Each structure stands twice: as structure tokens, then as C-alpha cells.
Coordinates of C-alpha atoms in Angstrom, one line a residue:
Chain A
M1 CA 89.3 134.4 77.0
V2 CA 92.9 134.3 79.0
N3 CA 90.8 134.5 82.7
C4 CA 88.8 131.3 81.5
L5 CA 91.6 129.4 80.2
S6 CA 94.0 130.2 83.5
D7 CA 90.8 129.4 85.8
L8 CA 90.4 126.3 83.9
F9 CA 94.2 125.5 84.6
Q10 CA 93.9 126.5 88.2
A11 CA 90.9 124.2 89.0
E12 CA 92.5 121.3 87.3
V13 CA 95.6 121.8 89.8
E14 CA 93.7 122.1 92.6
E15 CA 91.8 118.9 91.4
T16 CA 95.1 117.2 91.3
L17 CA 96.7 118.0 94.4
K18 CA 93.4 117.3 96.3
R19 CA 93.5 113.8 94.6
I20 CA 97.2 113.4 96.0
Q21 CA 96.4 114.6 99.1
S22 CA 93.9 112.1 99.9
H23 CA 95.9 109.1 99.2
K24 CA 96.3 106.7 102.2
G25 CA 98.3 108.1 104.7
V26 CA 99.4 111.4 102.7
I27 CA 100.5 114.1 105.8
G28 CA 101.1 116.6 103.3
T29 CA 101.9 117.8 99.5
M30 CA 103.6 121.0 98.0
V31 CA 105.1 122.4 94.7
V32 CA 108.1 124.0 94.8
N33 CA 109.5 126.2 91.8
A34 CA 112.8 125.7 90.2
E35 CA 114.3 128.4 93.0
G36 CA 112.9 126.4 95.6
I37 CA 110.1 129.0 96.5
P38 CA 106.7 127.2 97.5
I39 CA 103.8 127.9 94.8
R40 CA 101.5 125.2 96.2
T41 CA 101.1 123.8 100.0
T42 CA 98.9 122.0 102.4
L43 CA 100.8 122.3 105.3
D44 CA 101.7 125.3 107.7
N45 CA 104.3 128.3 106.6
S46 CA 107.2 127.5 108.7
M47 CA 107.3 123.8 107.7
T48 CA 106.6 124.2 104.0
V49 CA 109.4 126.8 103.8
Q50 CA 112.1 124.5 105.8
Y51 CA 111.0 121.4 103.3
A52 CA 110.9 123.4 100.5
G53 CA 114.4 124.7 100.7
L54 CA 116.1 121.7 102.6
L55 CA 114.4 119.2 99.5
H56 CA 115.3 121.3 96.6
Q57 CA 118.8 121.7 97.2
L58 CA 118.7 117.7 98.1
T59 CA 117.2 117.1 94.8
M60 CA 120.0 118.7 92.9
K61 CA 122.5 117.1 94.4
A62 CA 121.0 113.8 94.0
R63 CA 120.4 114.8 90.3
S64 CA 124.1 116.0 90.2
T65 CA 125.2 112.4 91.5
V66 CA 123.2 110.5 89.3
R67 CA 124.6 112.5 86.0
D68 CA 128.1 112.1 87.3
I69 CA 127.9 108.8 87.5
D70 CA 126.8 108.4 83.9
P71 CA 126.0 111.6 81.9
Q72 CA 123.2 109.7 80.0
N73 CA 121.3 109.1 82.8
D74 CA 119.0 111.4 84.9
L75 CA 116.8 111.6 88.1
T76 CA 113.4 110.9 88.0
F77 CA 112.2 110.4 91.3
L78 CA 113.6 110.7 94.7
R79 CA 112.6 108.9 98.2
I80 CA 113.6 109.4 101.7
R81 CA 112.7 106.8 104.3
S82 CA 113.0 108.0 108.0
K83 CA 111.7 106.7 111.2
K84 CA 108.3 108.3 111.4
H85 CA 107.6 108.9 107.4
E86 CA 108.8 108.9 103.7
I87 CA 109.3 112.0 101.5
M88 CA 108.6 111.7 97.9
V89 CA 110.0 113.9 95.5
A90 CA 108.9 113.9 91.6
P91 CA 111.7 116.6 90.3
D92 CA 111.2 118.0 86.6
K93 CA 112.8 121.2 84.9
E94 CA 110.9 123.9 86.5
Y95 CA 108.5 122.2 89.4
L96 CA 109.2 119.7 92.2
L97 CA 106.1 117.8 94.0
I98 CA 107.0 116.9 97.2
V99 CA 104.4 114.6 99.0
I100 CA 105.1 113.2 102.6
Q101 CA 103.1 110.1 103.6
N102 CA 103.2 108.1 106.7
P103 CA 103.1 104.4 105.7
C104 CA 101.8 102.2 107.7
E105 CA 104.0 99.6 109.5
Chain B
M1 CA 182.8 152.4 48.7
V2 CA 181.4 155.2 46.5
T3 CA 179.2 157.3 48.7
R4 CA 177.0 159.1 46.7
A5 CA 174.9 160.9 49.5
R6 CA 176.7 163.1 51.8
P7 CA 177.0 161.2 55.1
S8 CA 175.5 162.5 57.8
L9 CA 177.6 163.8 60.6
L10 CA 177.2 160.8 62.8
C11 CA 178.5 158.4 60.8
L12 CA 181.0 160.4 59.4
A13 CA 183.6 158.6 61.5
G14 CA 182.4 155.1 60.9
S15 CA 182.7 155.4 57.3
A16 CA 186.2 157.0 57.7
G17 CA 187.1 154.3 59.7
A18 CA 185.2 151.7 57.3
E19 CA 187.4 153.3 54.5
T20 CA 190.9 152.4 56.3
L21 CA 189.4 149.2 57.0
A22 CA 188.5 148.4 53.6
T23 CA 191.6 149.7 52.1
G24 CA 193.7 148.2 54.4
G25 CA 192.1 145.0 53.5
A26 CA 192.4 145.4 49.9
T27 CA 195.9 146.0 49.9
G28 CA 196.4 143.1 52.0
V29 CA 194.5 140.6 49.7
E30 CA 195.5 140.1 46.4
G31 CA 193.1 140.7 43.2
P32 CA 190.4 138.0 43.0
E33 CA 191.6 137.2 39.6
R34 CA 195.2 135.4 40.6
P35 CA 194.8 133.5 44.1
G36 CA 198.4 134.2 45.8
P37 CA 199.8 132.0 48.5
L38 CA 197.8 131.9 51.5
Q39 CA 200.1 133.7 54.2
D40 CA 198.8 135.6 57.6
E41 CA 198.4 139.0 57.9
T42 CA 198.0 140.9 60.7
L43 CA 195.6 143.9 60.3
G44 CA 195.9 147.3 62.2
V45 CA 193.3 147.6 65.0
A46 CA 190.5 149.8 64.0
S47 CA 188.9 151.9 66.5
V48 CA 185.6 153.6 65.8
P49 CA 185.2 156.2 68.3
S50 CA 181.7 157.3 69.7
Q51 CA 181.5 160.9 68.5
W52 CA 177.7 161.3 70.0
R53 CA 178.3 160.1 73.2
G54 CA 180.7 162.1 75.6
V55 CA 182.0 160.4 79.1
Q56 CA 179.3 161.0 81.4
G57 CA 180.4 161.5 84.8
I58 CA 178.5 161.4 87.8
R59 CA 177.4 164.5 88.5
G60 CA 176.2 165.3 92.1
E61 CA 174.4 168.0 93.9
T62 CA 173.3 168.5 97.5
K63 CA 169.9 169.2 98.6
S64 CA 168.2 168.3 101.7
C65 CA 164.9 168.5 103.2
Q66 CA 163.2 169.2 106.3
T67 CA 159.7 168.6 107.4
A68 CA 157.9 171.9 109.0
S69 CA 158.0 171.1 112.9
I70 CA 155.2 169.5 114.4
A71 CA 152.3 171.5 116.1
T72 CA 151.3 170.1 119.2
A73 CA 148.8 171.1 121.8
E74 CA 147.3 169.4 124.8
A75 CA 143.4 169.6 125.6
S76 CA 141.3 167.6 127.8
A77 CA 137.6 166.3 127.6
Q78 CA 135.2 164.8 129.7
T79 CA 131.6 163.8 129.1
R80 CA 129.2 165.6 131.5
K81 CA 126.1 163.5 131.0
C82 CA 125.7 159.9 130.6
A83 CA 123.2 157.4 129.8
D84 CA 122.8 153.8 129.9
A85 CA 120.7 152.0 127.1
E86 CA 120.1 148.3 126.9
V87 CA 119.8 146.7 123.6
Q88 CA 117.8 143.5 123.3
T89 CA 117.5 141.7 120.3
E90 CA 113.7 140.5 119.6
A91 CA 113.0 137.0 119.1
P92 CA 113.1 136.6 115.0
E93 CA 109.8 137.1 113.2
P94 CA 108.7 133.6 111.4
V95 CA 109.4 133.3 107.9
G96 CA 106.5 134.1 105.4
V97 CA 105.8 132.2 102.5
P98 CA 106.8 134.8 99.9
S99 CA 103.5 134.6 97.6
V100 CA 104.1 133.8 93.7
P101 CA 101.9 135.4 91.7
W102 CA 99.8 133.3 89.2
N103 CA 100.7 133.6 86.1
D104 CA 102.1 130.1 84.9
G105 CA 98.9 128.0 85.5
A106 CA 99.4 126.2 81.7
R107 CA 102.5 124.9 82.8
L108 CA 102.1 123.9 86.4
A109 CA 98.9 122.1 85.0
A110 CA 101.1 120.2 82.6
F111 CA 103.6 119.1 85.0
L112 CA 101.2 117.6 87.4
R113 CA 99.6 115.9 84.8
R114 CA 102.8 114.5 83.7
V115 CA 104.2 113.8 87.3
E116 CA 100.6 112.4 89.0
V117 CA 100.2 109.0 87.8
M118 CA 103.8 108.0 88.8
V119 CA 103.2 109.5 92.1
T120 CA 100.5 107.5 92.9
Q121 CA 101.8 104.4 91.9
E122 CA 104.6 105.3 94.4
L123 CA 102.0 105.9 97.1
N124 CA 99.9 102.9 96.7
K125 CA 103.2 100.5 96.6
N126 CA 104.1 102.5 99.5
W127 CA 100.9 101.8 101.6
Q128 CA 101.2 97.7 100.8
S129 CA 105.2 97.6 101.2
H130 CA 106.4 95.1 103.6
A131 CA 109.9 96.2 102.8
F132 CA 111.0 97.8 105.7
D133 CA 109.2 95.9 108.2
G134 CA 111.5 95.3 111.4
F135 CA 114.0 97.6 109.9
E136 CA 115.7 99.8 112.3
V137 CA 118.7 101.7 111.8
N138 CA 120.9 102.2 114.7
W139 CA 122.3 106.0 114.7
A140 CA 123.6 106.2 117.8
E141 CA 125.5 103.7 120.1
Q142 CA 123.3 101.9 122.4
Q143 CA 123.0 101.7 126.0
Q144 CA 121.2 99.0 127.3
T145 CA 120.9 100.0 131.1
V146 CA 120.1 103.0 133.3
T147 CA 123.6 103.8 135.1
C148 CA 123.9 106.8 137.8
L149 CA 126.1 109.6 136.8
H150 CA 126.5 111.6 139.2
T151 CA 125.3 111.6 142.9
L152 CA 125.7 115.3 143.8
G153 CA 125.1 116.7 147.2
Y154 CA 125.8 119.9 149.6
P155 CA 127.3 118.4 152.9
P156 CA 126.4 121.4 155.3
A157 CA 122.6 121.2 153.9
Q158 CA 122.9 117.0 154.4
G159 CA 124.5 117.6 157.8
Q160 CA 121.1 119.5 158.9
G161 CA 119.0 116.6 157.7
L162 CA 117.2 118.7 154.9
H163 CA 116.0 117.2 152.0
V164 CA 115.8 118.0 148.4
T165 CA 112.7 119.4 148.0
S166 CA 112.8 120.4 144.2
V167 CA 115.2 120.0 141.2
S168 CA 115.4 121.9 137.9
W169 CA 117.2 121.9 134.9
N170 CA 118.7 125.3 133.4
S171 CA 117.7 126.4 129.8
T172 CA 120.7 125.1 128.0
G173 CA 120.5 121.3 130.3
S174 CA 123.9 121.9 131.6
V175 CA 123.1 123.2 135.0
V176 CA 120.9 121.2 137.5
A177 CA 119.9 123.1 140.5
C178 CA 118.2 121.2 143.8
A179 CA 116.3 122.9 146.7
Y180 CA 116.6 122.2 149.8
G181 CA 113.9 122.1 152.9
R182 CA 111.9 119.7 154.6
L183 CA 108.9 118.3 153.5
D184 CA 108.3 116.7 156.8
D185 CA 107.6 118.3 160.3
G186 CA 110.5 120.4 161.1
D187 CA 111.3 123.4 162.8
W188 CA 110.8 125.8 159.8
S189 CA 110.8 129.3 160.8
T190 CA 114.5 129.4 162.1
L191 CA 115.9 127.0 159.4
K192 CA 118.7 128.2 157.1
S193 CA 118.4 126.6 153.9
F194 CA 120.1 126.6 150.4
V195 CA 119.8 126.3 146.9
C196 CA 122.6 124.8 145.2
A197 CA 123.6 124.3 141.2
W198 CA 125.7 122.2 139.7
N199 CA 127.3 123.1 136.5
L200 CA 127.8 119.2 134.9
D201 CA 129.5 120.2 131.8
R202 CA 132.3 121.9 133.6
R203 CA 135.6 120.2 134.2
G204 CA 136.5 119.1 137.6
L205 CA 132.8 118.7 138.8
N206 CA 133.2 118.0 142.6
P207 CA 130.0 116.2 143.5
Q208 CA 130.1 117.7 147.1
Q209 CA 130.9 121.3 146.0
P210 CA 128.0 122.8 143.9
S211 CA 128.9 125.9 141.7
A212 CA 126.6 127.9 143.0
V213 CA 125.1 128.2 146.5
V214 CA 122.7 130.5 147.8
E215 CA 121.6 131.0 151.3
V216 CA 117.9 131.2 152.2
P217 CA 116.4 132.1 155.2
S218 CA 113.4 130.1 155.0
A219 CA 113.0 126.5 153.7
V220 CA 112.4 126.5 150.0
M221 CA 109.8 124.1 148.2
C222 CA 110.1 124.7 144.8
L223 CA 112.2 125.8 142.3
A224 CA 112.1 126.6 138.6
F225 CA 114.9 127.6 136.1
H226 CA 113.9 130.5 133.5
P227 CA 112.9 129.2 130.2
T228 CA 115.5 131.3 128.4
Q229 CA 118.1 132.8 130.6
P230 CA 120.1 130.0 131.6
S231 CA 121.0 131.7 135.4
H232 CA 117.8 132.8 136.5
V233 CA 116.1 130.7 139.0
A234 CA 112.7 131.2 140.5
G235 CA 111.8 129.5 143.8
G236 CA 108.6 129.3 146.3
L237 CA 109.3 129.1 149.9
Y238 CA 107.6 127.9 153.0
S239 CA 107.0 131.5 154.1
G240 CA 105.1 132.3 151.3
E241 CA 107.1 134.3 149.5
V242 CA 108.4 133.8 145.7
L243 CA 112.0 135.1 145.3
V244 CA 114.1 135.3 141.6
W245 CA 117.8 134.4 141.9
D246 CA 120.5 135.1 139.5
I247 CA 123.2 132.1 140.1
S248 CA 125.7 133.6 138.1
R249 CA 126.4 136.5 140.4
P250 CA 127.9 135.0 143.7
E251 CA 127.7 138.0 146.0
D252 CA 124.2 139.2 145.6
P253 CA 121.9 136.8 143.8
L254 CA 118.5 137.8 144.6
L255 CA 117.4 139.3 141.6
W256 CA 113.3 139.9 142.9
R257 CA 111.1 138.9 145.6
T258 CA 107.6 139.4 146.4
G259 CA 108.1 140.5 149.9
L260 CA 105.5 139.7 152.9
T261 CA 102.6 142.2 151.5
D262 CA 98.8 141.4 151.3
D263 CA 99.2 140.5 148.2
T264 CA 101.5 137.2 149.1
H265 CA 100.7 134.0 149.9
T266 CA 100.0 132.7 153.3
D267 CA 100.9 129.5 153.1
P268 CA 103.9 127.4 151.4
V269 CA 104.6 127.6 148.0
Y270 CA 104.4 124.1 146.5
Q271 CA 105.0 125.1 143.0
V272 CA 106.5 127.8 140.8
V273 CA 106.4 127.9 137.1
W274 CA 107.6 130.7 134.4
L275 CA 105.2 132.0 131.4
P276 CA 105.5 133.7 128.9
E277 CA 104.1 137.4 129.2
P278 CA 100.5 137.7 127.1
R279 CA 101.8 140.4 124.9
H280 CA 105.5 140.1 124.9
S281 CA 106.4 136.4 124.4
H282 CA 110.2 136.6 125.0
R283 CA 109.2 138.1 128.7
F284 CA 108.3 136.0 131.5
Q285 CA 106.3 136.1 134.4
V286 CA 106.2 134.1 137.5
L287 CA 103.0 131.8 138.4
S288 CA 103.0 130.4 141.9
V289 CA 100.9 127.8 143.5
A290 CA 100.2 127.5 147.3
T291 CA 97.8 125.8 149.5
D292 CA 96.0 129.3 150.4
G293 CA 94.1 128.4 147.7
K294 CA 95.7 131.2 145.8
V295 CA 97.4 130.5 142.3
L296 CA 99.3 134.3 141.5
L297 CA 100.9 135.6 138.5
W298 CA 104.1 137.8 139.2
Q299 CA 105.8 140.4 137.4
G300 CA 109.0 141.9 137.9
A301 CA 108.3 145.7 139.0
G302 CA 111.2 148.3 139.7
A303 CA 113.3 148.0 142.4
G304 CA 113.4 144.3 142.9
R305 CA 109.9 143.9 143.7
L306 CA 107.6 141.4 142.2
Q307 CA 104.5 142.7 141.9
L308 CA 101.1 141.1 141.5
S309 CA 99.7 141.0 137.5
A310 CA 96.6 138.6 137.9
G311 CA 95.5 136.3 140.3
F312 CA 93.1 133.1 140.6
A313 CA 91.8 132.0 144.2
L314 CA 89.7 128.7 144.4
A315 CA 86.8 128.2 146.5
V316 CA 85.1 125.3 147.2
Q317 CA 81.7 127.0 146.3
Q318 CA 83.1 127.7 142.8
L319 CA 83.9 124.3 141.8
P320 CA 82.2 122.9 139.0
R321 CA 79.8 120.6 140.2
N322 CA 80.2 118.0 137.5
T323 CA 82.1 115.4 139.7
K324 CA 80.7 114.6 143.1
L325 CA 83.0 115.9 145.8
K326 CA 83.0 115.0 149.9
K327 CA 80.9 117.6 151.5
P328 CA 83.8 120.2 153.1
P329 CA 83.6 120.8 156.7
R330 CA 81.6 124.0 157.4
G331 CA 83.5 127.3 157.1
E332 CA 86.3 126.1 155.4
T333 CA 86.0 127.6 151.6
E334 CA 89.9 127.4 150.6
V335 CA 91.2 124.8 148.4
G336 CA 94.9 124.4 148.7
A337 CA 96.2 123.7 145.6
T338 CA 99.5 121.8 145.5
A339 CA 100.8 121.3 141.9
V340 CA 100.3 122.9 138.5
A341 CA 100.8 121.9 134.8
F342 CA 100.7 124.0 131.7
S343 CA 99.4 122.3 128.7
S344 CA 101.8 122.6 125.9
F345 CA 99.0 123.0 123.0
D346 CA 97.1 125.7 124.4
P347 CA 99.1 127.9 126.4
S348 CA 96.2 129.5 128.7
L349 CA 95.0 126.0 129.9
F350 CA 96.0 124.3 133.2
V351 CA 95.7 122.0 135.5
L352 CA 95.5 122.1 139.3
G353 CA 96.1 119.4 141.7
T354 CA 95.0 120.0 145.3
E355 CA 94.9 118.8 148.6
G356 CA 91.9 117.7 148.3
G357 CA 92.9 115.1 145.9
Y358 CA 90.9 116.0 142.9
S359 CA 92.2 117.6 139.7
L360 CA 90.6 120.6 138.5
K361 CA 90.9 122.1 134.6
C362 CA 91.8 125.7 135.0
S363 CA 92.4 128.5 132.7
L364 CA 94.0 131.4 132.6
A365 CA 91.0 133.5 130.8
A366 CA 88.5 133.0 133.5
E367 CA 86.0 136.2 134.1
E368 CA 84.2 135.2 137.3
A369 CA 85.3 136.9 139.8
A370 CA 86.3 134.7 143.1
L371 CA 84.9 134.8 146.8
A372 CA 88.0 135.4 148.5
R373 CA 88.4 136.6 152.0
T374 CA 91.4 138.6 152.0
P375 CA 91.4 141.8 150.0
S376 CA 94.3 142.0 147.4
S377 CA 95.4 144.7 145.2
V378 CA 94.8 142.8 141.8
P379 CA 90.9 141.2 141.7
L380 CA 91.2 137.4 141.9
R381 CA 89.2 135.3 139.9
A382 CA 87.8 131.6 139.8
P383 CA 89.8 129.6 137.5
A384 CA 88.3 126.2 137.2
R385 CA 86.3 125.0 134.7
F386 CA 86.2 121.2 135.4
T387 CA 86.6 119.0 138.3
F388 CA 88.0 115.5 137.8
S389 CA 87.3 112.3 140.0
P390 CA 89.5 112.4 142.9
H391 CA 92.3 110.3 144.2
G392 CA 92.6 108.9 148.0
G393 CA 94.7 111.4 148.9
P394 CA 96.2 115.0 148.0
V395 CA 97.9 115.3 144.6
Y396 CA 101.3 116.4 144.7
S397 CA 102.1 116.0 141.5
V398 CA 100.2 116.7 137.8
S399 CA 101.9 116.6 134.5
C400 CA 100.5 117.4 130.7
S401 CA 101.6 115.4 128.1
P402 CA 103.8 117.3 125.4
F403 CA 102.4 114.7 122.6
H404 CA 98.7 114.8 123.4
R405 CA 97.1 117.8 123.7
N406 CA 94.2 115.7 126.3
L407 CA 96.4 113.4 128.1
F408 CA 97.7 114.7 131.7
L409 CA 99.0 112.4 134.6
S410 CA 98.5 112.9 138.4
A411 CA 100.3 111.1 141.1
G412 CA 98.9 111.1 144.8
T413 CA 99.7 110.0 148.3
D414 CA 97.4 107.2 147.7
G415 CA 100.3 105.5 145.8
H416 CA 98.5 105.7 142.3
V417 CA 99.0 107.4 139.1
H418 CA 95.7 108.3 137.3
L419 CA 96.1 109.0 133.5
Y420 CA 93.1 111.7 132.8
S421 CA 91.9 112.6 129.9
M422 CA 90.8 116.5 129.6
L423 CA 87.4 115.5 128.1
Q424 CA 86.1 113.3 130.7
A425 CA 86.2 113.2 134.7
Q426 CA 86.8 109.5 135.3
P427 CA 90.6 108.4 134.6
L428 CA 91.6 106.7 131.9
T429 CA 93.6 104.3 133.8
S430 CA 94.8 104.1 137.1
L431 CA 97.8 102.2 138.0
Q432 CA 99.3 101.3 141.4
L433 CA 103.3 102.2 141.8
S434 CA 103.7 102.2 144.8
H435 CA 102.1 101.4 148.7
K436 CA 103.8 104.6 149.9
Y437 CA 103.2 108.2 148.7
L438 CA 103.9 109.0 145.4
F439 CA 105.7 112.4 144.8
A440 CA 106.4 113.2 141.7
V441 CA 104.8 112.2 138.3
R442 CA 106.4 113.5 134.4
W443 CA 106.0 112.8 131.1
S444 CA 109.1 112.0 129.0
P445 CA 109.7 114.6 126.7
V446 CA 111.1 112.5 123.6
R447 CA 108.9 109.5 123.8
P448 CA 105.2 110.2 123.9
L449 CA 104.4 106.9 126.4
V450 CA 107.1 106.9 128.6
F451 CA 106.6 108.6 132.1
A452 CA 109.0 108.5 135.6
A453 CA 107.6 108.7 138.9
A454 CA 109.1 109.2 142.3
S455 CA 107.7 107.0 145.2
G456 CA 108.0 107.1 148.9
E457 CA 109.7 103.6 148.8
G458 CA 113.1 105.1 147.4
D459 CA 113.0 104.2 143.9
V460 CA 112.9 106.0 140.6
Q461 CA 110.0 103.7 138.3
L462 CA 109.9 104.2 134.4
F463 CA 107.0 103.5 132.6
D464 CA 106.6 102.4 129.3
L465 CA 103.1 102.1 128.2
Q466 CA 104.2 100.6 125.0
K467 CA 105.8 97.9 126.5
S468 CA 103.4 96.9 129.8
S469 CA 100.4 98.9 131.1
Q470 CA 100.4 97.2 134.8
K471 CA 104.1 97.5 135.5
P472 CA 107.0 99.8 135.5
T473 CA 109.7 98.5 132.6
V474 CA 112.4 99.9 135.0
S475 CA 112.5 100.5 138.6
I476 CA 116.0 102.4 139.8
K477 CA 116.4 102.2 143.4
Q478 CA 117.7 106.0 144.5
T479 CA 118.3 105.3 148.1
Q480 CA 119.5 102.4 150.0
D481 CA 117.4 102.8 153.2
E482 CA 113.8 103.5 151.6
S483 CA 113.6 107.0 152.2
P484 CA 111.7 108.8 149.6
V485 CA 112.5 110.4 146.4
Y486 CA 110.9 113.8 146.4
C487 CA 110.9 115.4 143.4
L488 CA 112.7 114.4 139.7
E489 CA 112.8 116.3 136.2
F490 CA 113.6 115.1 132.5
N491 CA 116.4 117.2 130.9
R492 CA 114.7 118.3 127.4
Q493 CA 117.9 119.4 126.4
Q494 CA 120.5 116.2 127.1
T495 CA 117.4 113.9 126.8
K496 CA 119.2 110.9 128.1
L497 CA 119.2 112.4 131.6
L498 CA 117.0 112.4 134.3
A499 CA 117.9 114.0 137.8
A500 CA 115.9 112.8 141.1
G501 CA 116.3 114.5 144.7
D502 CA 115.7 112.7 147.7
A503 CA 115.5 112.9 151.2
K504 CA 118.6 112.1 152.1
G505 CA 119.6 115.2 150.7
T506 CA 121.3 113.8 147.5
V507 CA 120.6 114.4 143.8
K508 CA 121.4 111.5 141.5
V509 CA 121.7 112.2 137.7
W510 CA 120.7 109.1 136.3
Q511 CA 121.8 108.3 132.3
L512 CA 118.8 106.4 130.9
S513 CA 119.1 103.7 128.5
T514 CA 118.3 104.2 124.6
E515 CA 115.5 102.7 124.7
F516 CA 113.8 105.6 126.7
T517 CA 115.1 108.2 124.3
E518 CA 115.2 107.2 121.0
Q519 CA 111.2 107.5 119.8
G520 CA 110.2 104.5 117.9
P521 CA 108.2 104.9 114.4
R522 CA 104.7 105.2 115.6
E523 CA 104.7 106.0 118.9
T524 CA 102.3 109.2 118.4
E525 CA 99.9 107.0 117.0
D526 CA 99.9 104.6 119.6
L527 CA 99.3 107.5 122.3
D528 CA 96.4 108.7 120.1
Q529 CA 95.3 105.3 119.7
L530 CA 95.7 104.5 123.4
A531 CA 93.3 107.8 124.6
A532 CA 91.3 106.8 122.5
E533 CA 90.5 102.8 123.0
V534 CA 90.3 103.5 126.8
A535 CA 88.4 106.2 126.6
A536 CA 85.6 104.1 124.8

């Protein structure tokens, strides 16, 4: 029973990530846990480790910035736009979803 | 005053004294019932000697101590055996992603469910947004023009009329070295030539005095710095030898040499390249290319000798026949190679430029044995896999794009630069840059669409394929009297710098304007598009 359930969840997770990855312009998708360790990724090892570590720290900093200004407020979404692409981070208590998109100019 | 208990010894005097005090006081004062006139009364002094504390005089006793005498002894030690050991750090292993056990599927699925809608909305909005159109941020100071930072020369070499045949930047990007020789007719065999290096980051840089000079018995045709060792440089000579110097040792810079054996080239070496060894990626070997048709790989063996570890030989009969080539004169089977470039995407793939004007796609992994006339210690193989359609004259320089796996440039003596794709024999485009020869062409290491070419008319031409695909964006005049510029190299660490050497014996270091050093937002895609649409 437990096996069946976990397979179901696994299928759902893979399905969702595939849907996000197939959006227009998406270069990579990854899920990072609360310690900054990547659990799911579509990029190669070295890039994943870099993105996970750096973005985890940045998200924590962004969240503390928002809450320092107004303790009733909290971070819901983080977007970083660079010359080459846009990085989007959806934070949560336990996980971070990071999506890298190359928007059309 | 009635003391019932027997007073202890200690407070005996105290109580006695207190009695006198009390009685003394009592006689002096009238009874409490009739207050008399207040009068002054002097009471005797009451003294309460202490019984329990006697006078404590200072008692002293003399004592002395002496450490026992220190025993000393003399002895000597001498190592009889000594050994040399070297320590070398290995290149760090890439960090692997630690595997996380799958035990929280439910929570992960719930998280993704919560987040997916928001992320999808943002992705769609982003795709359609025009908010950032034309928005560019300048982080560094903009520089509008190309300026000459340094003009370097070595007067003894210039006095002999030597040309700069090759320039190279070292692995840290702070030292530029140039090789002196002659690319036209001259008295080769007795001509002493030089390899000079200037350290541009040092204060007190004297442009006429290099920080290191190496005298070489024969003309040096090409130069290449080691990819990780900042002071090792390899050079190929007119006599066919390949030497490796360490320019941080002024007294004896020569590290390795091939010597003149059966294995060495019999013709001038036109280009040397450092390659990582197949099994130990932090050690390097030298590849040399010469007009005798041989491409040889050398490895440092003991006693300063470079030993042949692998080799390739080009023969006309073994060239792939996918392009129509001119029939060679009878009896001549060698194909002289004049330029080599390795692909940055596939380390075993390289392109050779030849004297016949055609470029060859070759592979280090080729197995077929070569038809070579001269015997050699290592069996030579035929490397050519594909032949590209020729220039109108010998190809002096090829360069593979660091951003696209299939594109490379070749420059020949017909004054044209051809942009080839590895996949087809005909060039994608052909640009005429000069009415004289073109000696060098290099892709920019930072901008995918920019390349530079050195022409025989004395200028360095910078092309930006994004701006114009017909004429150069900037044409820098290096020499005043139109003597040719023979070589140029971009600095990979300090990406604004470009070094070019000319026939007057001077090396000029140009600082490029910002438009040549900062990547635009979509350049890699534009490069892909260029490759695809022109090929179609």
C-alpha cells in the first residue's frame, strides 16, 4: 500500500516537473530542499550544485529582508533577471522550486 | 549587671571593664527619679585590653634554594641519506550531487501542487512581456574606442630586421611573449633569433626591455604558453625542432627539446599547441605541425628530451575524396600543414590548414596507418576525415569557435576569410578582407560573433557579424608603412586586450572598446541562427 502511494506521488512529481520544463524558453528546472540540497534537477551536476547553493542563500536573504521591513509580510516569489536569462524561485517552508527561463526579446 | 552564667575566659576582662564603666557612670549620674542640674562630667578612660591577641612580631627564617646544576652534553647528527620528493595537488574532483533518499514524496507532491500554478503564470507572463525591451545595464565604464596600450619591441632583434612571427599570452593573462624570426626570405641558418616576454602588470614596464629574453640559435616560427604553468612556453623552430622554455629561469631557460633525430620535423614548424594528456588531464603534451606533412605529439621524457608519443602524417593519396582537389604533381605525396586549431567542444577533433589551400577535419583517434616515406619510432597514422573546399592559396590560420561546436574560420593568402561548418565542404560565407595576404584569424573568447584578422596591409580588422557581415566594424592600423601584421592573439583573462605582432618587430597591445568585450543578450542564439540559415 505504501509502495503504491509513493509511486503515485512520484509519478505526480515527475509529471508536474515535466510540464514546467516544457514551457516556452525554460532551460532548466530544479527542486531544492530546506538545507540547499537539490533533490530533482534537469541540469547537469556541477550547474545544479552551483544554482542550488547560491539561490538558497539568496532566497533566505531576500526573505529576511522582506520580514525585517514588515514582520507581517513574507516572501512569495523571487525573480532575478540577467542579461542572458531569468531565474525564478518559488519558496516554501521545506522546498524551493527554481526555474531558469530564456525569455524572448 | 547581674551575670548569671559564669563568664567565659575570653570576655572576663570585657565584663570587668564594663562593670567599672557602668559603676563609674552610675556614680556620676543622679538617680532617675530626681533629675539634678545637668553638669559636665568627665569619665575616666576605659581601656579594654585584648587578651587573645598578643603582639605578633615579624618572625623571619632564612632559607635558600639552588637548582641542581644543568647537565650539558654535545652531540652532532648528520643525515646520511636524503631523498627528493615532490608534492603535487591533484585537480579537484567535481562535486557530485548527493543522492537524497526518496522518503517524502507526499510532501514534495503537495509542494509542487501549491506552487505550480503561480510558476506557470509567471513563465507565461515573462514570455509575453515587453517590460525589458531595450533595457540594458552598464556595470562597467564604457570605452568607446580602441586604443593602443603598449608598443613593445626588442631593439637588438629589430636591428637585425627580424619580424614578430608569433605572440602568445600566458595562463594568467599578464605576460605576453613574442617570437622573432623571418617569414620571408632571409639567411635562416645563421640567424640568431629571440623569444621575448613582457610582464604587463609589473610596475616600471619598459617597452623596449623585455622582462625575459631567450636567445635561440634558429628562427622561431611559433609560440604557445602552457595552459596552467605561467612561465613555460613552447616554440617551434625553422629547423624543425620543438623547444620548451621556462622563462622564469634566466640562466638556463631551456627545459625540453626534441633534438634533431629521425622523429623530428624536417621542415619549419608552423604551429605548436599544448594538449592535455589523455589519462592525466593535468599534464600536458605538445603538438607540432610542420610543412613536411607531419603532426607530432611530444611528451617530456627524462633528461630534458621531448619524446614522440604519437604522430600523424598527411599524404595526398589518403585524403578523403569528398572535394575535388587539384591533381598533385607526380611524386609528391606530402601535404604541408601550416595551421592547426582544436575544437573546444570535442577534444579529439582538430582542423588543419594546409599549403594546398584546403582545410582538413582530423581526429586524434584515427586508426588508419599513414603512407610515410621516412621511418619513425612511433607508427604514424592518417588523421584526415573530411576535406573542405579550398582557398585560392595556402591557409595560414584556422580558428575554431569557442561558442559553436561546428563553426570555424580559415584565413588564406588570397585575402579571404572563410566561415565553415564542420558539416559541409562549402564555406558558409566568404569575406574578402584584404587585397594582400591574411596571416592570422582568431575568434573572440567572449563575444560569439566577433573575430579579428591580421592582414598583409598592416591592419588588424575586427569583425562583428551582428553589425555587418560584409565589412569590418573596426580596422586598426598597426603599421604606418603597410608592412604586414603577422600574428594576433586575444587575452582570455583580461578580455579587453588584443596583442598583435608585425613585420617591424613591434608587438602592440590594443585595448578594445566595450562593444567588443561585453556579450549581448542573445548572441549565442544569433550565432546558431547564422550557422543554420547560411547553411540552408
